[in-house]
DNA sequence: GAAATAACATGATAAAAATCATATTTCGGA
DNA sequence: TCCGAAATATGATTTTTATCATGTTATTTC
């Protein structure tokens, strides 16, 4: 469904969402532990997200990664899109050339409705919204 | 969602479903073309399916792959299970240790209901059933 | 303005998935 | 019974993904 990279990126971004802002930042090593993502690998992912302005960063001492208010309003899907591209979730599950109702694969009718529903959720829901019940202990990023 | 291998295997099995039986068999090269799967790769997949009795095969001239009535009654999921194992579809989408409602990841509530619904469909529906509208041109395996 | 600290850029290595190749076994037909 | 056709077993190669490592640049602090 999602690549390992996307899973890692999402976990890190969700963690950032309710732990950081312009004046509270986190370094990769502080993200690596709670998200269970290897440090060097996570670093590379965060750089990619930063370059696409999905997350914010400042260099040097007292620097680190953080989410601005604007960052937090981005759709959850934007993280996935940067890392995996959009084909991964939108292409035909059986890999035929294009996925549409006029020329469906045998699984289309069973997977497409729920998949497009999920996709639309991911595109509408913001990082902030998704991270909400993480902050009140209703959901988790590891274990 | 599915590995390339599973997609290929599913396409081949569905093709076999309404083209073959004990007295009408197909060789890998006759499967490779309509399913758009590289011949040597498909051969290896079919061998794995055959070894697990998901499909049937006979060697030698006039031989080939085919589905018996029993084969056709297998759940669609059995193909996926043999090729991908069951973790791929059942594990947590964010990769946390186990997926359950007592200790959910932030995406759990959005993906789990539809995913378990799909899973249950795949486990209940037979190969024969899924291949049905393939035979009347209502679904397709390529293009 | 020098030193320390953090992200950034880039590339190297490792592991897994996908793909290809080839020799061996089994079976049907001449 | 011998020959050819097919699956089977096994392994090699290629490509992609995941992971690690290291030097460079920006920024704060002294
Ligand atoms: S055509 Fe296969 S999922 Fe839509
Ligand atoms: S816990 Fe993540 S999908 Fe269920």
PDB file of C-alpha atoms in Angstrom, chain B residues 11-120:
ATOM      1  CA  UNK B  11      -4.182 -12.246 -13.839  1.00  0.00           C
ATOM      2  CA  UNK B  12      -2.939 -15.617 -14.974  1.00  0.00           C
ATOM      3  CA  UNK B  13      -5.217 -17.547 -12.642  1.00  0.00           C
ATOM      4  CA  UNK B  14      -8.246 -15.528 -13.666  1.00  0.00           C
ATOM      5  CA  UNK B  15      -7.414 -16.111 -17.290  1.00  0.00           C
ATOM      6  CA  UNK B  16      -7.100 -19.828 -16.672  1.00  0.00           C
ATOM      7  CA  UNK B  17     -10.409 -19.835 -14.847  1.00  0.00           C
ATOM      8  CA  UNK B  18     -12.629 -19.487 -17.844  1.00  0.00           C
ATOM      9  CA  UNK B  19     -10.366 -20.851 -20.531  1.00  0.00           C
ATOM     10  CA  UNK B  20      -9.286 -24.158 -19.056  1.00  0.00           C
ATOM     11  CA  UNK B  21     -10.391 -27.347 -17.329  1.00  0.00           C
ATOM     12  CA  UNK B  22      -9.142 -30.944 -17.123  1.00  0.00           C
ATOM     13  CA  UNK B  23      -9.309 -31.311 -20.887  1.00  0.00           C
ATOM     14  CA  UNK B  24      -8.338 -27.830 -22.032  1.00  0.00           C
ATOM     15  CA  UNK B  25      -4.930 -26.672 -20.904  1.00  0.00           C
ATOM     16  CA  UNK B  26      -2.700 -23.751 -21.631  1.00  0.00           C
ATOM     17  CA  UNK B  27       1.075 -23.397 -21.761  1.00  0.00           C
ATOM     18  CA  UNK B  28       2.864 -20.489 -20.151  1.00  0.00           C
ATOM     19  CA  UNK B  29       3.464 -18.835 -23.468  1.00  0.00           C
ATOM     20  CA  UNK B  30      -0.274 -18.830 -24.124  1.00  0.00           C
ATOM     21  CA  UNK B  31      -0.764 -17.132 -20.781  1.00  0.00           C
ATOM     22  CA  UNK B  32       2.086 -14.717 -21.071  1.00  0.00           C
ATOM     23  CA  UNK B  33       0.608 -12.845 -24.002  1.00  0.00           C
ATOM     24  CA  UNK B  34      -2.956 -12.094 -22.895  1.00  0.00           C
ATOM     25  CA  UNK B  35      -1.874 -11.221 -19.390  1.00  0.00           C
ATOM     26  CA  UNK B  36       1.103  -9.098 -20.425  1.00  0.00           C
ATOM     27  CA  UNK B  37       3.438 -10.905 -18.065  1.00  0.00           C
ATOM     28  CA  UNK B  38       7.024 -11.794 -19.047  1.00  0.00           C
ATOM     29  CA  UNK B  39       7.156 -15.476 -19.882  1.00  0.00           C
ATOM     30  CA  UNK B  40      10.023 -16.634 -17.674  1.00  0.00           C
ATOM     31  CA  UNK B  41       8.760 -14.685 -14.720  1.00  0.00           C
ATOM     32  CA  UNK B  42       5.256 -16.025 -15.094  1.00  0.00           C
ATOM     33  CA  UNK B  43       6.635 -19.561 -15.345  1.00  0.00           C
ATOM     34  CA  UNK B  44       8.184 -19.239 -11.931  1.00  0.00           C
ATOM     35  CA  UNK B  45       4.991 -17.895 -10.407  1.00  0.00           C
ATOM     36  CA  UNK B  46       2.892 -20.671 -11.903  1.00  0.00           C
ATOM     37  CA  UNK B  47       5.260 -23.259 -10.499  1.00  0.00           C
ATOM     38  CA  UNK B  48       4.796 -21.839  -7.037  1.00  0.00           C
ATOM     39  CA  UNK B  49       1.023 -21.857  -7.409  1.00  0.00           C
ATOM     40  CA  UNK B  50       1.092 -25.378  -8.739  1.00  0.00           C
ATOM     41  CA  UNK B  51       3.189 -26.623  -5.868  1.00  0.00           C
ATOM     42  CA  UNK B  52       0.600 -25.248  -3.441  1.00  0.00           C
ATOM     43  CA  UNK B  53      -2.233 -26.832  -5.428  1.00  0.00           C
ATOM     44  CA  UNK B  54      -3.815 -23.520  -6.305  1.00  0.00           C
ATOM     45  CA  UNK B  55      -3.588 -24.463  -9.957  1.00  0.00           C
ATOM     46  CA  UNK B  56      -3.045 -27.779 -11.748  1.00  0.00           C
ATOM     47  CA  UNK B  57      -0.441 -28.792 -14.281  1.00  0.00           C
ATOM     48  CA  UNK B  58       0.660 -31.730 -16.386  1.00  0.00           C
ATOM     49  CA  UNK B  59       4.031 -32.084 -18.023  1.00  0.00           C
ATOM     50  CA  UNK B  60       4.922 -33.182 -21.475  1.00  0.00           C
ATOM     51  CA  UNK B  61       3.249 -32.803 -24.838  1.00  0.00           C
ATOM     52  CA  UNK B  62      -0.436 -31.942 -24.682  1.00  0.00           C
ATOM     53  CA  UNK B  63       0.299 -30.752 -21.162  1.00  0.00           C
ATOM     54  CA  UNK B  64      -0.011 -27.317 -19.606  1.00  0.00           C
ATOM     55  CA  UNK B  65      -1.677 -25.445 -16.811  1.00  0.00           C
ATOM     56  CA  UNK B  66      -5.371 -25.598 -15.997  1.00  0.00           C
ATOM     57  CA  UNK B  67      -7.892 -25.233 -13.214  1.00  0.00           C
ATOM     58  CA  UNK B  68      -9.962 -28.118 -11.965  1.00  0.00           C
ATOM     59  CA  UNK B  69     -13.427 -27.534 -10.583  1.00  0.00           C
ATOM     60  CA  UNK B  70     -11.880 -27.638  -7.109  1.00  0.00           C
ATOM     61  CA  UNK B  71      -9.207 -25.140  -8.073  1.00  0.00           C
ATOM     62  CA  UNK B  72     -11.899 -22.765  -9.240  1.00  0.00           C
ATOM     63  CA  UNK B  73     -13.637 -22.934  -5.903  1.00  0.00           C
ATOM     64  CA  UNK B  74     -10.595 -21.638  -4.060  1.00  0.00           C
ATOM     65  CA  UNK B  75     -10.887 -18.154  -2.616  1.00  0.00           C
ATOM     66  CA  UNK B  76      -9.237 -15.397  -4.593  1.00  0.00           C
ATOM     67  CA  UNK B  77      -7.167 -14.640  -1.543  1.00  0.00           C
ATOM     68  CA  UNK B  78      -5.400 -17.995  -1.727  1.00  0.00           C
ATOM     69  CA  UNK B  79      -3.456 -16.788  -4.750  1.00  0.00           C
ATOM     70  CA  UNK B  80      -2.322 -13.658  -2.959  1.00  0.00           C
ATOM     71  CA  UNK B  81      -1.470 -15.614   0.145  1.00  0.00           C
ATOM     72  CA  UNK B  82       0.825 -18.009  -1.692  1.00  0.00           C
ATOM     73  CA  UNK B  83       2.732 -15.252  -3.434  1.00  0.00           C
ATOM     74  CA  UNK B  84       2.770 -12.370  -0.947  1.00  0.00           C
ATOM     75  CA  UNK B  85       2.021 -14.065   2.343  1.00  0.00           C
ATOM     76  CA  UNK B  86      -0.687 -12.612   4.523  1.00  0.00           C
ATOM     77  CA  UNK B  87       1.176  -9.828   6.275  1.00  0.00           C
ATOM     78  CA  UNK B  88       1.198  -7.593   3.247  1.00  0.00           C
ATOM     79  CA  UNK B  89      -2.530  -6.915   3.352  1.00  0.00           C
ATOM     80  CA  UNK B  90      -3.143  -7.444   7.037  1.00  0.00           C
ATOM     81  CA  UNK B  91      -0.329  -5.525   8.710  1.00  0.00           C
ATOM     82  CA  UNK B  92      -0.673  -1.958   9.934  1.00  0.00           C
ATOM     83  CA  UNK B  93      -0.482   0.571   7.092  1.00  0.00           C
ATOM     84  CA  UNK B  94       2.034   2.610   9.048  1.00  0.00           C
ATOM     85  CA  UNK B  95       4.027  -0.441  10.014  1.00  0.00           C
ATOM     86  CA  UNK B  96       3.569  -0.384  13.771  1.00  0.00           C
ATOM     87  CA  UNK B  97       4.006  -3.731  15.454  1.00  0.00           C
ATOM     88  CA  UNK B  98       0.473  -4.978  15.359  1.00  0.00           C
ATOM     89  CA  UNK B  99      -2.750  -3.652  13.970  1.00  0.00           C
ATOM     90  CA  UNK B 100      -5.617  -3.693  16.423  1.00  0.00           C
ATOM     91  CA  UNK B 101      -8.291  -1.390  17.736  1.00  0.00           C
ATOM     92  CA  UNK B 102      -6.829  -1.278  21.249  1.00  0.00           C
ATOM     93  CA  UNK B 103      -3.564   0.170  20.033  1.00  0.00           C
ATOM     94  CA  UNK B 104      -4.248   1.792  16.682  1.00  0.00           C
ATOM     95  CA  UNK B 105      -2.046   3.994  14.538  1.00  0.00           C
ATOM     96  CA  UNK B 106      -3.513   7.341  13.456  1.00  0.00           C
ATOM     97  CA  UNK B 107      -4.698   5.935  10.153  1.00  0.00           C
ATOM     98  CA  UNK B 108      -6.289   2.819  11.570  1.00  0.00           C
ATOM     99  CA  UNK B 109      -9.790   4.155  11.925  1.00  0.00           C
ATOM    100  CA  UNK B 110      -9.774   5.393   8.335  1.00  0.00           C
ATOM    101  CA  UNK B 111      -8.319   2.385   6.589  1.00  0.00           C
ATOM    102  CA  UNK B 112      -9.120  -0.600   8.730  1.00  0.00           C
ATOM    103  CA  UNK B 113     -12.887  -0.883   8.176  1.00  0.00           C
ATOM    104  CA  UNK B 114     -12.682  -0.782   4.400  1.00  0.00           C
ATOM    105  CA  UNK B 115      -9.584  -2.919   4.353  1.00  0.00           C
ATOM    106  CA  UNK B 116     -11.075  -5.694   6.424  1.00  0.00           C
ATOM    107  CA  UNK B 117     -14.166  -5.517   4.241  1.00  0.00           C
ATOM    108  CA  UNK B 118     -12.044  -5.986   1.133  1.00  0.00           C
ATOM    109  CA  UNK B 119     -10.088  -8.767   2.781  1.00  0.00           C
ATOM    110  CA  UNK B 120     -13.233 -10.590   3.727  1.00  0.00           C
TER     111      UNK B 120
END
